[in-house]
Amino acid sequence: DAAMIDAFSPVVIPEESLADEGLSLAWRDVLLDFYRVLGGPPMVFNATPSSETTQTVSLSHVDPSDAQENVAIFLGQAAHVGALVEAASSVLPADAHEEAHACCLMGFNATAGYRPLICVGGGRLGAIYAAYELSHSVLGVDPQNWITDQTPQYAGAVAVPDNSTCIVHAPVDSTFAFRGFFVNDEDLLGGAHRDPGARSVFSLEAWNRVCEQVLRLRGNAIIVGTAGYPDEESFDLASRRGLYLAQHHITVLGTNVFRWPKGLPFSWRTSPDLLRSVWQRVAQFQASAGRRVLWTLGYRGLNDYPFWLDDPSVTTPKARGAVISDAMRVQAEVVANASREAGVAVPAMVTYLWAEMHELYDAGYLELPEGTVVVHGDDGTGVVANLSAVHTGHGLYFHVAMESGRANQLTEMVSPATAFGTLSAFVARNATSYLILNLSDLKPVPLGTAAVMSFAWDPRPWMAQPDAAQAQAAFLEQWCTRQYGQEASATMAGLYERYFATPYFANATVSPSPPGTLPGNVTAAAGGGATTAPTAAPLPLSAAATPPTVTSAGAGEQHLSVLVRDMALILASDLRAARPPSAFLLDMADGAEALALASQPHVEALLSDVQAARRAAVPAPRQQFLDAHLGLHVAISAHALR
C-alpha cells in the first residue's frame, strides 16, 4: 500500500532550523499549501514523535493495524534533522552544498511506528528549498501558482512518491552561482497591489509573494524594485527571507540616484567627497544590518544615461573610462571598509556592461577592482551582441520583458529557445557567476521566467537536447503539462511553438558556429518580416563547443505602437512644413507594412486556434489562465497588426 499523508500527519521541525526566519517564512507558505490540499494545517513538533504520538495524530484514514502507512515528516537543515532521526544522515552528506536539498521517503521504522519523510537542506537556503520541494513534489502545488492563478486543489490525502533512489537536488558546475529576479517597471503590480502606506511602489505583501516566487524557482537573489531606498521594509523582508540583495546597473552600492535631491551636485569629477560620503553611508547601513549584498560598482548619470551628458568636459573614451574606473576603485574600498566594520562577508561585487560600459570595456578603458564580476547585458530581447567578450567568471543580465519602446512588457516574446541559446553560450564559457533576470512586472511572463530559472539552476537537461528547438519543445511539453494538464499539453505546446514563431517578434538572424552543424539559420526579410518560420540556433553540446552567434532580434508588442507614434510625429512635422512626406517616413511605412503582411495571417490563424483549443482541450479550471496568458498575448498582437 502507498504511504499517505493528510492534515493529521505530524511534521517535525527542529528548533534550531525553525529559529531561522527564512525557513519559518517558507514554512508559513507551505502551511497554506497543506491547508488548501489536505484541508488543514498539520501538527508541528520540534522533537521526534514517539510511537504513541503517531498513533494519536496518525492519518485519519489509516487502519491502526496498518501502521506502515503512517508518515512523519522531518523538515530542516540536515545537521539539525540528523540529530533527531538517524535516517536523515543517508539523505544528504555532511559536506553537502548549502543549497543542496532532498525530500525522500524512507523505510518503515518499526520502533517509532512510522515511515520518515526526510525533507532537508545542506544549509539555510537548502532547507528553504526543501520546504518548497515538499509542497511541489508531494502536495503537487505548482511552483508558479501565484502568477499562473493555479489554485491548489483539495485532495484530502495524497500518496507520497516512494522513490527507490533518493533524488538530491544540488548545484552543479554549470549552475549560476547567484540567480534571481529584477522586478522592473512596476506599473502593473503597483496598480494591482499598491502600498497603502506609499512607502514603496507596491505593498509589502506583494513583495513577500515575489520573494516566495524567487525561492520556489530555486533563485537566491533579488533586486528590490527600480528606485527603492535600502532602508525600505521590502529590503529587510527580502533579506529575512534568505535572499541575497542585488543592485542594478544605476543604483551603485544601493544608492537611489533616481531620487537624488534637486540642486545637489552629482559628479565624481567635481564633487567626489559628496558622492563618497553618500556611498559610505549607504554601504554602512546595509552591512550593519547583516544583509548579504551583491554590490554593484559603476558610475552613470542621474537618470540612467552616460555621465558625460551631465559633464560634457570629459570628451574622450579614455578619459571617460578613467573617471568610471576611479569611481569603482573608491566604491570597492567603501564596501571593504563597511563590511569589515560590520563583521560581514562580501559575497560579490559586480559591474554591468550596460550601454556605454560595454564599449569602454571592449576598448580596454575600464580598470575593474580585483574580484569584480563582469556582467554582460542583453539587448532587452534575449540577445547578447558580443559573446566574444564573455569569459570565465563573468555573468549575465537577461530580459524576458522590458519597457523600452521596442521589446515586450505585456506579452511573452523571448522564447525558451532564445533563452537557452544565450544562456548556453555563457555556460560554454564558464561565465556562470551571476544571473539577474529582468521580468518587468512578472505576471505577464511566467513561461519565460520558468525557462530561464530552470536553466539557471541546472542547465544539463536542456543542453542534453540536440539543439535549442528541441530543448524548447521539451520545456514547453513539461510546462504545458503543469499548467493545462496531461491531455491538453500537446495541443497547448504546439500553440506556444507557433506563438513564438510569429515573424513579428521572432525575426532574427542566427548563425550557428561552426557552420554545417544542426540546422537553425533564419534570415530577416526586407521590411522586418522573416522569410520562413524561425528556428532556433543549436545549443553548444559541451563546454568546448563554440556557442551560436545571434546578430539581431525581433521586437515585442511595444514596437508597433511606438512605430505608429513616430510615423505620426514625422508626418505632422512634414504637414506643418507644407512638404511631401519624407523619405524616412516612407521607408518606415514600407517596413511596417511588410511586417504586418508577414505576421498578420499567422497571428489571426493562431488566435482562432487558441479559441478552439479553449473550447475543446483545456480543462475548465485553466481556461481563465489561458485567456489571460496565451489568449491575451495573441489578441494584443492581432490588435496591433490590424
XYZ file of C-alpha atoms in Angstrom:
642
model
C 0.000 0.000 0.000
C 1.136 3.539 -0.725
C 2.243 5.730 2.135
C -0.135 8.648 2.537
C -0.195 11.982 4.301
C -3.149 14.128 5.308
C -3.795 17.035 7.639
C -3.166 14.793 10.674
C 0.346 13.754 9.639
C 2.940 15.014 12.139
C 5.635 17.424 10.951
C 8.873 17.689 12.916
C 10.977 20.855 12.543
C 13.975 21.108 14.903
C 14.060 24.291 16.950
C 17.457 25.245 15.519
C 16.048 25.159 11.969
C 12.760 26.893 12.743
C 14.661 29.687 14.516
C 15.864 30.791 11.087
C 13.334 33.324 9.844
C 13.879 32.358 6.207
C 12.724 28.776 6.826
C 9.982 29.979 9.164
C 8.517 32.205 6.432
C 8.842 29.461 3.801
C 7.093 27.037 6.157
C 4.260 29.540 6.510
C 3.782 29.365 2.723
C 3.830 25.564 2.788
C 1.349 25.516 5.684
C -1.074 27.332 3.399
C -0.495 24.650 0.770
C -1.259 21.969 3.375
C -4.482 23.719 4.211
C -5.592 24.016 0.585
C -4.603 20.491 -0.491
C -5.249 18.491 2.693
C -7.940 20.574 4.339
C -5.998 21.756 7.359
C -2.549 22.520 8.729
C -0.514 19.639 10.172
C 0.534 19.254 13.785
C 4.102 20.549 14.190
C 6.622 19.189 16.708
C 10.210 20.116 17.427
C 11.188 16.690 18.745
C 10.941 13.194 17.322
C 7.398 11.866 17.764
C 7.065 8.632 19.659
C 5.050 5.622 18.575
C 2.271 6.744 20.919
C 2.312 10.235 19.370
C 1.955 8.949 15.836
C -0.947 6.781 16.909
C -2.620 9.883 18.303
C -2.045 12.081 15.257
C -1.860 9.359 12.611
C -3.707 9.548 9.339
C -7.441 9.681 9.808
C -7.984 7.171 7.015
C -5.365 4.631 8.159
C -6.390 1.456 9.917
C -4.490 1.382 13.251
C -3.373 -2.153 12.432
C -1.600 -0.953 9.282
C 0.912 1.453 10.796
C 3.227 1.151 7.795
C 1.093 3.756 6.053
C 1.871 6.304 8.792
C 4.260 9.039 7.677
C 6.086 11.535 9.856
C 7.618 14.486 8.003
C 11.004 15.841 9.101
C 11.970 19.276 7.770
C 15.009 21.480 8.313
C 18.741 21.659 7.875
C 20.293 18.213 7.514
C 22.548 18.625 10.561
C 19.590 19.553 12.757
C 17.264 16.821 11.495
C 20.064 14.245 11.684
C 20.215 14.776 15.451
C 16.585 13.662 15.687
C 16.294 10.837 13.187
C 19.152 8.608 12.087
C 17.743 8.083 8.600
C 18.469 11.723 7.710
C 22.198 11.040 7.542
C 21.679 8.892 4.453
C 19.824 11.633 2.557
C 22.470 14.375 2.423
C 26.191 14.001 3.088
C 27.717 16.055 5.880
C 29.622 18.208 3.399
C 26.594 18.930 1.195
C 26.374 22.310 -0.532
C 24.375 24.937 1.359
C 21.704 24.890 -1.368
C 21.522 21.087 -1.740
C 18.144 19.648 -0.743
C 16.063 16.499 -0.961
C 12.667 15.157 0.044
C 12.846 11.370 0.467
C 10.523 8.734 1.895
C 12.476 6.242 3.995
C 11.705 2.695 5.098
C 9.285 1.834 7.904
C 10.635 2.371 11.413
C 9.000 -0.391 13.436
C 10.144 1.069 16.751
C 8.709 4.508 16.080
C 5.712 3.244 14.127
C 6.017 5.391 11.011
C 7.913 5.965 7.769
C 10.067 9.128 7.897
C 9.682 11.579 5.024
C 13.003 13.428 5.214
C 12.968 16.945 3.672
C 16.323 18.523 4.408
C 18.802 21.046 3.070
C 22.529 21.423 3.367
C 22.180 24.911 4.855
C 19.785 27.796 5.235
C 18.773 28.087 1.576
C 18.755 24.314 1.147
C 16.265 23.935 3.986
C 14.052 26.614 2.413
C 14.192 24.828 -0.944
C 13.379 21.527 0.838
C 10.218 23.060 2.301
C 9.059 24.086 -1.155
C 10.096 20.719 -2.584
C 7.678 19.138 -0.096
C 4.970 21.419 -1.460
C 5.787 20.804 -5.128
C 6.724 17.117 -5.329
C 4.478 15.724 -2.577
C 1.480 18.051 -2.374
C 1.544 18.711 -6.127
C 1.481 22.520 -5.883
C 2.657 24.451 -8.956
C 5.822 26.415 -8.060
C 4.372 29.350 -10.013
C 0.844 29.088 -8.626
C 0.718 32.774 -7.620
C 1.462 34.127 -11.093
C -0.298 31.354 -13.032
C -3.514 31.563 -10.970
C -3.377 27.835 -10.341
C -5.112 27.349 -7.002
C -4.063 24.029 -5.432
C -6.967 21.598 -5.499
C -8.308 19.965 -2.348
C -7.426 16.253 -2.188
C -7.841 15.354 1.496
C -4.879 12.977 1.369
C -2.012 12.436 -1.049
C 0.266 9.500 -1.768
C 3.945 10.133 -1.101
C 6.216 9.247 -4.044
C 8.130 6.124 -2.976
C 11.416 6.677 -4.767
C 13.694 3.667 -4.792
C 16.590 6.129 -5.125
C 16.549 9.363 -3.196
C 16.928 12.307 -5.603
C 19.169 15.036 -4.257
C 18.865 18.444 -5.894
C 22.160 20.306 -5.696
C 24.039 22.956 -7.657
C 26.233 21.567 -10.417
C 29.333 23.031 -12.058
C 27.160 24.863 -14.591
C 24.669 26.292 -12.067
C 24.651 30.080 -11.997
C 26.017 30.865 -8.534
C 23.793 33.896 -7.947
C 20.471 33.885 -9.786
C 17.359 35.917 -9.206
C 14.751 38.479 -10.236
C 14.751 42.140 -11.061
C 11.142 43.343 -10.837
C 11.395 46.418 -13.055
C 8.831 48.887 -14.500
C 6.483 48.119 -11.617
C 3.357 49.731 -13.076
C 1.191 46.588 -13.239
C 1.990 45.244 -9.770
C 1.863 48.805 -8.451
C -1.674 49.190 -9.740
C -2.860 45.807 -8.504
C -1.077 45.729 -5.128
C -0.451 49.341 -4.190
C 1.354 50.030 -0.930
C -1.291 51.596 1.354
C 1.435 53.496 3.201
C 3.012 54.818 -0.036
C 6.422 53.672 1.188
C 7.047 51.545 -1.906
C 5.523 51.096 -5.348
C 3.545 48.108 -4.179
C 2.653 46.514 -0.866
C 4.905 44.562 1.443
C 2.639 41.542 0.992
C 3.186 41.714 -2.774
C 6.951 41.886 -2.204
C 6.611 38.861 0.062
C 4.944 36.917 -2.744
C 7.673 37.988 -5.180
C 10.365 36.741 -2.769
C 8.435 33.488 -2.373
C 8.347 33.107 -6.156
C 12.109 33.549 -6.419
C 12.669 30.840 -3.800
C 10.106 28.416 -5.242
C 12.089 28.560 -8.506
C 15.361 27.950 -6.603
C 16.565 31.512 -7.004
C 18.717 33.069 -4.330
C 18.848 36.796 -5.169
C 16.588 39.744 -5.863
C 16.795 43.376 -6.940
C 14.073 45.061 -4.872
C 12.495 47.349 -7.446
C 13.733 50.077 -9.752
C 14.111 53.085 -7.459
C 13.877 51.940 -3.855
C 15.755 53.174 -0.815
C 17.729 50.478 1.034
C 16.023 51.334 4.331
C 12.596 50.361 2.961
C 10.856 47.435 4.658
C 10.863 45.475 1.394
C 14.676 45.240 1.504
C 14.584 43.914 5.063
C 11.895 41.423 4.088
C 13.941 40.043 1.186
C 16.940 39.663 3.481
C 14.891 37.932 6.188
C 13.585 35.511 3.581
C 17.166 34.367 2.972
C 17.827 36.126 -0.332
C 20.955 37.940 -1.431
C 20.198 41.602 -2.183
C 21.415 42.545 -5.645
C 21.513 46.014 -7.201
C 21.020 47.082 -10.803
C 23.400 48.996 -13.012
C 22.342 52.505 -11.973
C 21.904 52.011 -8.203
C 25.598 51.659 -7.332
C 26.089 50.344 -3.778
C 22.299 50.661 -3.434
C 22.196 54.459 -3.906
C 18.815 55.651 -5.186
C 20.083 58.139 -7.760
C 16.665 58.400 -9.405
C 15.582 60.493 -6.408
C 18.784 62.463 -5.945
C 17.933 65.831 -4.334
C 17.474 68.599 -6.869
C 20.223 71.189 -6.765
C 22.730 68.816 -5.163
C 25.688 68.166 -7.491
C 26.131 64.615 -8.757
C 29.604 64.431 -10.249
C 32.512 62.203 -9.330
C 34.863 64.557 -11.133
C 33.792 67.810 -9.410
C 32.157 66.604 -6.132
C 33.925 63.368 -5.147
C 33.687 63.990 -1.383
C 29.916 64.260 -1.543
C 29.489 61.047 -3.544
C 31.973 59.179 -1.368
C 30.060 60.262 1.750
C 26.743 59.057 0.298
C 28.243 55.721 -0.777
C 29.778 55.221 2.678
C 26.504 55.869 4.481
C 24.516 53.615 2.162
C 27.059 50.787 2.393
C 27.451 51.068 6.154
C 23.696 50.943 6.667
C 23.292 47.743 4.640
C 26.363 45.995 6.026
C 25.457 46.823 9.626
C 22.001 45.336 9.034
C 23.703 41.995 8.338
C 22.391 41.747 4.802
C 24.065 39.581 2.179
C 24.609 42.169 -0.545
C 25.794 41.696 -4.122
C 27.344 45.127 -4.519
C 27.112 46.985 -7.845
C 30.055 49.158 -8.882
C 29.827 51.730 -11.657
C 29.049 55.322 -12.495
C 26.323 56.699 -14.772
C 24.261 59.871 -14.971
C 21.306 60.522 -12.690
C 18.583 59.197 -14.964
C 20.273 56.116 -16.400
C 22.412 57.713 -19.108
C 26.165 58.233 -19.630
C 27.618 60.583 -17.006
C 29.233 62.829 -19.624
C 25.828 64.097 -20.717
C 25.896 65.974 -17.403
C 29.645 66.609 -17.583
C 30.467 67.343 -21.252
C 34.016 68.403 -20.389
C 35.045 64.723 -20.386
C 35.274 64.201 -24.117
C 37.359 61.116 -24.961
C 36.543 57.440 -24.336
C 39.839 57.016 -22.491
C 39.109 59.917 -20.134
C 35.554 58.688 -19.560
C 36.815 55.210 -18.725
C 39.330 56.704 -16.287
C 36.587 58.594 -14.391
C 34.413 55.473 -14.101
C 37.392 53.314 -13.089
C 38.368 55.746 -10.339
C 34.788 55.805 -9.005
C 34.678 51.999 -8.934
C 38.032 51.834 -7.133
C 36.670 54.025 -4.347
C 33.372 52.112 -4.232
C 35.264 48.832 -3.725
C 37.189 50.426 -0.846
C 33.922 51.653 0.689
C 32.423 48.142 0.509
C 35.503 46.535 2.029
C 35.602 49.027 4.913
C 31.872 48.869 5.666
C 31.854 45.060 5.583
C 34.931 44.791 7.787
C 33.475 47.182 10.366
C 30.188 45.240 10.416
C 31.918 41.858 10.517
C 30.127 40.554 7.435
C 31.417 38.909 4.270
C 31.352 40.387 0.762
C 29.584 37.736 -1.343
C 30.299 39.538 -4.622
C 30.951 42.860 -6.326
C 29.685 43.238 -9.882
C 29.691 45.780 -12.675
C 27.171 45.742 -15.508
C 28.353 46.231 -19.067
C 25.236 48.163 -19.971
C 25.196 50.580 -22.915
C 28.383 52.715 -22.912
C 30.067 50.449 -20.335
C 30.313 47.681 -22.930
C 32.071 49.938 -25.425
C 34.539 51.220 -22.832
C 35.226 47.702 -21.569
C 35.788 46.309 -25.064
C 38.180 49.175 -25.818
C 40.203 48.450 -22.677
C 39.423 51.758 -20.967
C 37.926 50.290 -17.776
C 40.055 49.128 -14.857
C 37.986 46.932 -12.544
C 38.704 46.327 -8.848
C 40.087 42.860 -8.184
C 37.440 40.164 -7.997
C 34.696 42.216 -9.662
C 32.254 40.075 -11.655
C 31.714 41.409 -15.174
C 28.006 41.209 -16.019
C 27.050 41.354 -19.699
C 23.648 42.700 -20.692
C 21.388 41.525 -23.471
C 19.548 43.998 -25.690
C 16.181 43.516 -23.996
C 15.154 40.672 -26.307
C 17.462 37.922 -25.062
C 20.377 38.671 -27.381
C 23.940 39.424 -26.236
C 25.723 41.231 -29.042
C 29.374 40.487 -28.305
C 29.771 36.955 -26.965
C 33.487 37.027 -27.730
C 33.905 39.342 -24.713
C 32.353 36.777 -22.345
C 34.932 34.916 -20.261
C 35.233 32.587 -17.286
C 33.757 34.056 -14.118
C 31.531 36.577 -15.901
C 27.755 36.829 -15.540
C 24.600 37.842 -17.402
C 21.821 40.431 -17.097
C 18.967 38.890 -19.102
C 15.475 40.123 -20.012
C 12.256 38.247 -20.649
C 10.397 41.591 -20.559
C 11.439 45.215 -20.838
C 9.800 48.634 -21.058
C 11.846 50.033 -23.916
C 9.621 51.072 -26.790
C 10.849 48.082 -28.764
C 10.557 44.941 -26.669
C 7.719 43.351 -24.699
C 6.178 44.257 -21.381
C 2.617 42.934 -21.592
C 3.303 39.726 -23.538
C 5.770 36.868 -23.797
C 8.308 37.411 -26.563
C 11.648 35.849 -25.598
C 11.257 32.185 -26.483
C 12.757 29.347 -24.425
C 14.936 28.551 -27.454
C 16.355 32.085 -27.461
C 16.930 31.971 -23.695
C 18.543 28.528 -23.806
C 20.752 29.545 -26.716
C 22.066 32.656 -24.976
C 22.459 31.069 -21.551
C 24.204 28.039 -23.028
C 26.798 30.373 -24.550
C 27.609 31.590 -21.041
C 27.785 28.037 -19.685
C 30.124 27.093 -22.522
C 32.443 29.889 -21.406
C 32.092 29.080 -17.670
C 30.551 32.522 -17.224
C 28.083 31.447 -14.551
C 28.940 33.633 -11.577
C 25.811 35.763 -11.756
C 22.417 35.894 -13.483
C 19.824 38.588 -12.943
C 16.538 38.105 -14.778
C 14.644 41.286 -15.609
C 10.987 40.262 -15.862
C 9.429 43.728 -15.664
C 6.056 43.134 -13.960
C 6.464 39.347 -13.584
C 2.823 38.428 -14.136
C 2.762 38.511 -17.979
C 5.861 36.322 -18.455
C 5.577 33.138 -16.353
C 6.733 30.889 -19.208
C 9.933 32.785 -19.974
C 10.619 33.154 -16.253
C 10.285 29.411 -15.648
C 12.533 28.583 -18.612
C 15.368 30.876 -17.504
C 15.224 29.922 -13.822
C 15.124 26.203 -14.642
C 18.219 26.566 -16.822
C 19.974 28.749 -14.245
C 19.631 26.029 -11.576
C 20.564 23.075 -13.781
C 21.315 23.561 -17.494
C 22.039 19.877 -18.106
C 18.547 18.652 -19.101
C 18.223 21.401 -21.708
C 21.789 21.226 -23.014
C 21.398 17.456 -23.404
C 18.901 18.132 -26.198
C 20.311 18.091 -29.769
C 19.539 21.778 -30.335
C 17.661 24.740 -28.908
C 14.500 23.972 -30.888
C 14.228 20.526 -29.310
C 15.132 21.930 -25.895
C 12.259 24.378 -26.320
C 9.890 21.567 -27.341
C 10.843 19.555 -24.249
C 10.375 22.547 -21.982
C 7.010 23.503 -23.485
C 5.713 19.954 -23.062
C 6.752 19.990 -19.393
C 5.423 23.471 -18.667
C 2.126 22.970 -20.529
C 1.529 19.700 -18.682
C 1.853 21.562 -15.396
C -0.369 24.436 -16.499
C -3.028 22.730 -18.611
C -2.898 19.033 -17.693
C -1.569 15.973 -19.475
C -4.398 15.644 -22.014
C -4.137 19.234 -23.237
C -0.342 19.551 -23.049
C 0.484 18.506 -26.638
C -2.132 20.838 -28.118
C -1.039 23.760 -25.962
C 2.676 23.171 -26.541
C 2.018 23.281 -30.290
C 0.179 26.594 -29.943
C 3.032 28.107 -27.926
C 5.501 26.897 -30.565
C 3.503 28.756 -33.193
C 3.233 31.818 -30.979
C 6.997 32.100 -30.583
C 7.368 31.619 -34.359
C 5.383 34.811 -35.038
C 7.512 36.640 -37.641
C 6.969 39.957 -35.879
C 8.966 39.206 -32.760
C 10.790 36.048 -33.801
C 12.534 37.931 -36.605
C 16.193 37.076 -36.045
C 19.391 36.275 -37.850
C 21.039 33.311 -36.189
C 24.284 31.800 -37.437
C 25.333 28.549 -35.779
C 29.053 28.175 -35.271
C 30.862 26.206 -36.500
C 28.972 26.157 -39.815
C 27.461 22.974 -41.041
C 26.130 21.870 -37.657
C 22.479 21.288 -36.886
C 20.002 23.451 -38.868
C 18.943 26.754 -37.365
C 19.550 29.642 -39.742
C 16.979 32.411 -40.062
C 17.351 35.325 -42.422
C 15.413 38.556 -41.954
C 13.327 39.647 -44.916
C 13.227 43.224 -46.144
C 10.949 45.350 -44.008
C 11.335 43.189 -40.932
C 9.377 40.047 -41.781
C 11.024 36.643 -41.623
C 11.292 34.659 -44.829
C 10.402 31.435 -43.030
C 9.109 30.474 -39.622
C 12.173 30.951 -37.428
C 14.001 28.021 -35.957
C 16.407 28.147 -33.059
C 20.159 28.026 -33.216
C 21.837 24.856 -31.984
C 22.934 24.746 -28.402
C 26.581 24.057 -27.695
C 26.632 20.415 -26.670
C 29.644 20.655 -24.409
C 31.732 23.264 -22.629
C 34.212 23.068 -25.502
C 31.643 23.796 -28.202
C 31.524 27.188 -29.862
C 28.245 28.882 -28.930
C 25.854 30.259 -31.555
C 26.164 33.862 -32.678
C 22.923 35.843 -32.624
C 23.291 39.048 -34.606
C 19.836 40.599 -34.316
C 16.498 40.063 -32.681
C 12.884 40.887 -33.285
C 10.575 43.242 -31.450
C 7.761 42.987 -28.942
C 4.273 44.371 -28.634
C 5.559 47.853 -27.772
C 7.262 48.289 -31.140
C 4.256 48.744 -33.419
C 2.629 51.344 -31.194
C 5.910 53.276 -30.951
C 6.417 52.919 -34.709
C 2.943 54.301 -35.407
C 3.538 57.159 -32.943
C 6.847 58.071 -34.561
C 5.322 57.920 -38.033
C 2.531 60.254 -36.896
C 5.014 62.721 -35.405
C 7.118 62.777 -38.581
C 4.014 63.172 -40.764
C 2.761 66.035 -38.572
C 6.140 67.731 -38.930
C 6.018 67.324 -42.704
C 2.480 68.719 -42.849
C 3.386 71.723 -40.695
C 6.260 72.430 -43.058
C 3.968 72.002 -46.081
C 6.298 69.469 -47.654
C 5.754 65.966 -49.084
C 6.210 63.056 -46.668
C 9.903 62.480 -46.011
C 11.780 59.526 -47.455
C 12.423 58.319 -43.913
C 8.690 58.223 -43.217
C 8.026 56.336 -46.428
C 10.709 53.795 -45.512
C 9.146 53.366 -42.080
C 5.737 52.886 -43.639
C 7.080 50.289 -46.062
C 8.753 48.441 -43.196
C 5.601 48.488 -41.062
C 3.521 47.244 -43.981
C 5.955 44.406 -44.698
C 5.982 43.485 -41.030
C 2.199 43.429 -40.841
C 1.856 41.466 -44.084
C 4.300 38.830 -42.822
C 2.740 38.499 -39.397
C -0.982 39.202 -39.605
C -2.176 35.958 -41.261
C -0.053 33.945 -38.851
C -1.456 35.758 -35.799
C -5.089 35.673 -36.942
C -4.948 31.922 -37.588
C -3.268 31.363 -34.237
C -5.915 33.411 -32.419
C -8.650 31.280 -33.956
C -6.892 28.052 -32.988
C -6.281 29.232 -29.411
C -10.007 29.928 -29.070
C -10.808 26.479 -30.482
C -8.383 24.805 -28.071
C -10.036 26.623 -25.185
C -13.347 25.022 -26.074
C -12.094 21.559 -26.970
C -8.953 20.766 -24.990
C -8.320 22.978 -21.967
C -9.921 21.968 -18.642
C -12.411 24.498 -17.301
C -10.304 25.477 -14.253
C -7.428 26.518 -16.538
C -9.388 28.361 -19.199
C -9.123 31.653 -17.345
C -5.335 31.369 -17.278
C -5.309 30.553 -20.991
C -7.396 33.682 -21.619
C -5.047 35.835 -19.513
C -1.840 34.391 -20.934
C -1.642 32.982 -24.456
C -5.112 34.171 -25.481
C -4.471 37.754 -24.407
C -0.951 37.819 -25.818
C -2.086 36.667 -29.251
C -5.019 39.102 -29.135
C -2.663 42.013 -28.359
C -0.536 41.113 -31.381
C -3.609 40.729 -33.578
C -4.970 44.114 -32.492
C -1.630 45.829 -33.102
C -1.339 44.376 -36.600
C -4.855 45.162 -37.803
